[in-house]
CSV table of C-alpha atoms in Angstrom, one decimal:
chain,number,residue,atom,x,y,z
A,1,MET,CA,-47.2,227.0,179.5
A,2,ARG,CA,-46.0,223.6,179.3
A,3,GLU,CA,-45.3,221.8,175.7
A,4,GLN,CA,-44.5,218.4,174.7
A,5,THR,CA,-45.1,217.5,178.4
A,6,ARG,CA,-48.0,215.3,179.8
A,7,VAL,CA,-49.5,216.9,183.0
A,8,ARG,CA,-53.1,216.3,185.1
A,9,PRO,CA,-54.8,219.9,184.5
A,10,ASP,CA,-56.1,219.7,187.8
A,11,GLU,CA,-52.4,219.3,189.3
A,12,LEU,CA,-51.6,222.8,188.0
A,13,ASP,CA,-51.6,225.9,190.3
A,14,ALA,CA,-53.4,228.1,188.4
A,15,ASP,CA,-56.8,230.4,188.1
A,16,VAL,CA,-57.4,229.1,184.3
A,17,VAL,CA,-56.1,225.9,182.9
A,18,VAL,CA,-56.5,225.9,178.9
A,19,VAL,CA,-56.5,222.3,177.7
A,20,THR,CA,-55.9,221.5,173.8
A,21,ALA,CA,-54.8,218.3,173.6
A,22,GLY,CA,-55.8,216.9,170.6
A,23,SER,CA,-56.6,213.2,170.2
A,24,TRP,CA,-55.3,213.0,173.9
A,25,VAL,CA,-57.8,215.3,175.5
A,26,ASN,CA,-60.0,212.3,176.9
A,27,GLU,CA,-56.8,211.2,179.0
A,28,LEU,CA,-56.6,214.4,180.5
A,29,LEU,CA,-60.3,215.3,181.3
A,30,ASP,CA,-62.3,213.9,184.6
A,31,GLU,CA,-65.4,214.2,182.1
A,32,PRO,CA,-65.0,212.6,178.5
A,33,LEU,CA,-65.7,214.6,175.6
A,34,ASP,CA,-68.0,213.2,173.1
A,35,VAL,CA,-65.3,212.7,170.4
A,36,LYS,CA,-63.9,209.7,168.4
A,37,THR,CA,-60.4,209.5,167.6
A,38,THR,CA,-59.3,208.2,164.1
A,39,ARG,CA,-56.0,208.0,162.5
A,40,GLU,CA,-55.9,209.3,159.1
A,41,THR,CA,-53.6,208.9,155.9
A,42,LEU,CA,-52.4,211.9,153.9
A,43,CYS,CA,-49.5,211.5,151.2
A,44,TYR,CA,-47.3,214.2,149.8
A,45,PHE,CA,-46.5,214.6,146.0
A,46,ARG,CA,-44.8,217.0,143.7
A,47,PRO,CA,-46.9,218.9,141.2
A,48,ASP,CA,-45.8,219.7,137.9
A,49,ALA,CA,-47.4,222.9,137.9
A,50,GLY,CA,-45.1,225.0,135.7
A,51,GLY,CA,-44.4,227.6,138.5
A,52,LEU,CA,-48.2,228.5,139.0
A,53,PRO,CA,-49.3,228.7,142.6
A,54,ILE,CA,-51.3,225.2,143.8
A,55,PRO,CA,-55.0,225.4,144.2
A,56,SER,CA,-56.5,224.0,147.2
A,57,VAL,CA,-59.0,221.7,146.1
A,58,VAL,CA,-61.7,219.9,147.8
A,59,SER,CA,-64.1,217.0,146.8
A,60,PHE,CA,-67.7,216.2,147.9
A,61,LYS,CA,-69.0,212.9,149.0
A,62,PRO,CA,-71.6,212.4,146.8
A,63,GLY,CA,-75.0,213.6,148.2
A,64,ARG,CA,-73.6,214.6,150.8
A,65,HIS,CA,-72.4,218.1,152.1
A,66,THR,CA,-68.9,217.0,153.6
A,67,HIS,CA,-65.8,216.7,152.0
A,68,GLU,CA,-64.5,213.6,150.8
A,69,MET,CA,-60.8,214.5,149.7
A,70,TYR,CA,-58.9,217.3,150.3
A,71,SER,CA,-55.7,219.1,148.9
A,72,LEU,CA,-53.4,221.9,149.6
A,73,ALA,CA,-50.0,223.5,148.6
A,74,ASP,CA,-47.4,221.8,150.9
A,75,PRO,CA,-43.8,224.0,151.4
A,76,LYS,CA,-41.8,221.1,151.7
A,77,HIS,CA,-43.1,218.7,148.8
A,78,GLY,CA,-45.5,220.9,146.9
A,79,LEU,CA,-48.8,219.3,147.6
A,80,LYS,CA,-50.4,217.4,150.5
A,81,VAL,CA,-53.5,215.6,150.0
A,82,GLY,CA,-55.8,213.3,152.1
A,83,ALA,CA,-58.6,211.5,152.4
A,84,HIS,CA,-61.0,213.2,155.2
A,85,HIS,CA,-62.4,211.2,158.0
A,86,ALA,CA,-61.7,207.9,156.0
A,87,GLY,CA,-59.4,206.5,159.1
A,88,ALA,CA,-60.1,203.7,161.6
A,89,GLU,CA,-60.7,204.5,165.1
A,90,ALA,CA,-57.3,204.6,166.7
A,91,ASP,CA,-55.2,204.9,170.1
A,92,PRO,CA,-53.1,208.1,169.7
A,93,ASN,CA,-50.4,206.8,171.8
A,94,LYS,CA,-49.8,203.6,169.8
A,95,HIS,CA,-48.0,204.2,166.5
A,96,GLY,CA,-49.7,203.5,163.2
A,97,GLU,CA,-48.6,203.4,159.3
A,98,PRO,CA,-50.4,205.1,156.5
A,99,ASP,CA,-53.1,202.8,155.4
A,100,PRO,CA,-52.3,201.2,152.2
A,101,GLU,CA,-55.9,201.4,150.6
A,102,LEU,CA,-56.3,205.0,151.5
A,103,VAL,CA,-52.8,205.7,149.9
A,104,GLU,CA,-54.1,204.0,146.8
A,105,ARG,CA,-57.1,206.2,146.7
A,106,ILE,CA,-55.4,209.2,147.6
A,107,THR,CA,-53.0,208.5,145.0
A,108,THR,CA,-55.7,207.9,142.1
A,109,TRP,CA,-57.5,211.3,143.1
A,110,ALA,CA,-54.2,213.3,142.9
A,111,ASN,CA,-53.4,211.9,139.4
A,112,GLU,CA,-56.9,212.8,138.2
A,113,THR,CA,-57.1,216.0,139.8
A,114,TYR,CA,-53.5,217.4,139.2
A,115,ARG,CA,-50.8,217.3,137.1
A,116,LEU,CA,-47.8,215.7,139.1
A,117,ALA,CA,-44.0,215.2,138.2
A,118,GLY,CA,-44.6,211.5,139.2
A,119,PRO,CA,-47.3,209.2,139.8
A,120,GLU,CA,-46.6,207.8,143.2
A,121,PRO,CA,-46.4,209.9,146.2
A,122,VAL,CA,-43.0,211.3,147.7
A,123,GLY,CA,-44.4,210.7,151.2
A,124,ALA,CA,-47.2,209.1,153.2
A,125,GLU,CA,-47.7,209.6,157.2
A,126,THR,CA,-50.6,209.7,159.4
A,127,CYS,CA,-52.3,212.5,161.5
A,128,MET,CA,-55.0,211.8,164.5
A,129,TYR,CA,-58.2,213.6,164.2
A,130,THR,CA,-60.8,214.2,167.0
A,131,THR,CA,-64.2,214.2,166.0
A,132,THR,CA,-67.6,215.1,167.2
A,133,PRO,CA,-70.4,213.4,165.8
A,134,ASP,CA,-71.7,216.4,164.2
A,135,GLU,CA,-68.1,217.7,163.4
A,136,SER,CA,-68.6,220.7,165.5
A,137,PHE,CA,-66.3,222.5,167.5
A,138,ILE,CA,-65.9,222.0,171.3
A,139,LEU,CA,-64.7,225.5,172.7
A,140,GLU,CA,-66.2,225.8,176.3
A,141,ARG,CA,-65.4,226.6,179.8
A,142,GLY,CA,-66.3,224.9,183.0
A,143,GLY,CA,-65.0,226.4,186.2
A,144,ARG,CA,-61.3,226.9,185.8
A,145,PHE,CA,-61.0,224.8,183.0
A,146,VAL,CA,-61.3,225.8,179.3
A,147,VAL,CA,-61.4,223.1,176.8
A,148,GLY,CA,-60.2,223.8,172.9
A,149,SER,CA,-61.1,220.6,170.7
A,150,PRO,CA,-61.7,222.3,167.7
A,151,CYS,CA,-61.7,219.1,166.0
A,152,SER,CA,-59.2,217.8,163.5
A,153,GLY,CA,-59.6,217.8,159.9
A,154,HIS,CA,-61.0,221.5,159.7
A,155,GLY,CA,-60.1,223.3,163.0
A,156,PHE,CA,-56.6,224.4,161.7
A,157,LYS,CA,-58.8,226.7,158.9
A,158,PHE,CA,-60.2,228.6,162.0
A,159,ALA,CA,-57.2,229.1,164.1
A,160,PRO,CA,-57.2,233.0,164.8
A,161,ALA,CA,-60.9,232.4,165.7
A,162,ILE,CA,-60.5,229.7,167.9
A,163,GLY,CA,-57.7,231.4,169.6
A,164,ALA,CA,-59.5,234.5,170.2
A,165,ARG,CA,-62.5,232.3,171.7
A,166,LEU,CA,-60.5,230.2,174.1
A,167,ALA,CA,-58.7,233.6,174.7
A,168,ALA,CA,-62.0,235.1,175.5
A,169,LEU,CA,-62.9,231.9,177.7
A,170,ALA,CA,-60.0,232.1,179.8
A,171,LEU,CA,-60.4,235.6,180.5
A,172,GLU,CA,-64.2,235.1,181.9
A,173,ALA,CA,-64.3,235.9,185.9
């Protein structure tokens, strides 16, 4: 296992190579995946929940069956809030800052949805998403390569199932 190290999968001497490179996946594969890479903005807030657990909340885009904003408990700050699929296409190798317009949108939504200790975020950052046109996961094997691109934004919710599927693909004869 090599973590935090750039390697070419075809250079590895192994029976099976599992590639789970997130937004960098197309830099490693000879045949690129049909994914779009975007830089998403998220913000952190301190909730005023009176000791109650912080609920996860999702708001849906009007007239569509996909979410617009999401929030969940954060162990450091208390609340993490993001605008889903709102970021611009971006190169994952170039550093980017949170989008000020998205910070404002996220802040407005958080203040309308939660009781907060203060109206402004205590932090903001970016994360990279990879997304297929239909937002489905890519979990497949081609020869000795297993590719796992569960696609950001909702892949983390399925981590145990994705891990089991990738392991099964890796063990196929």
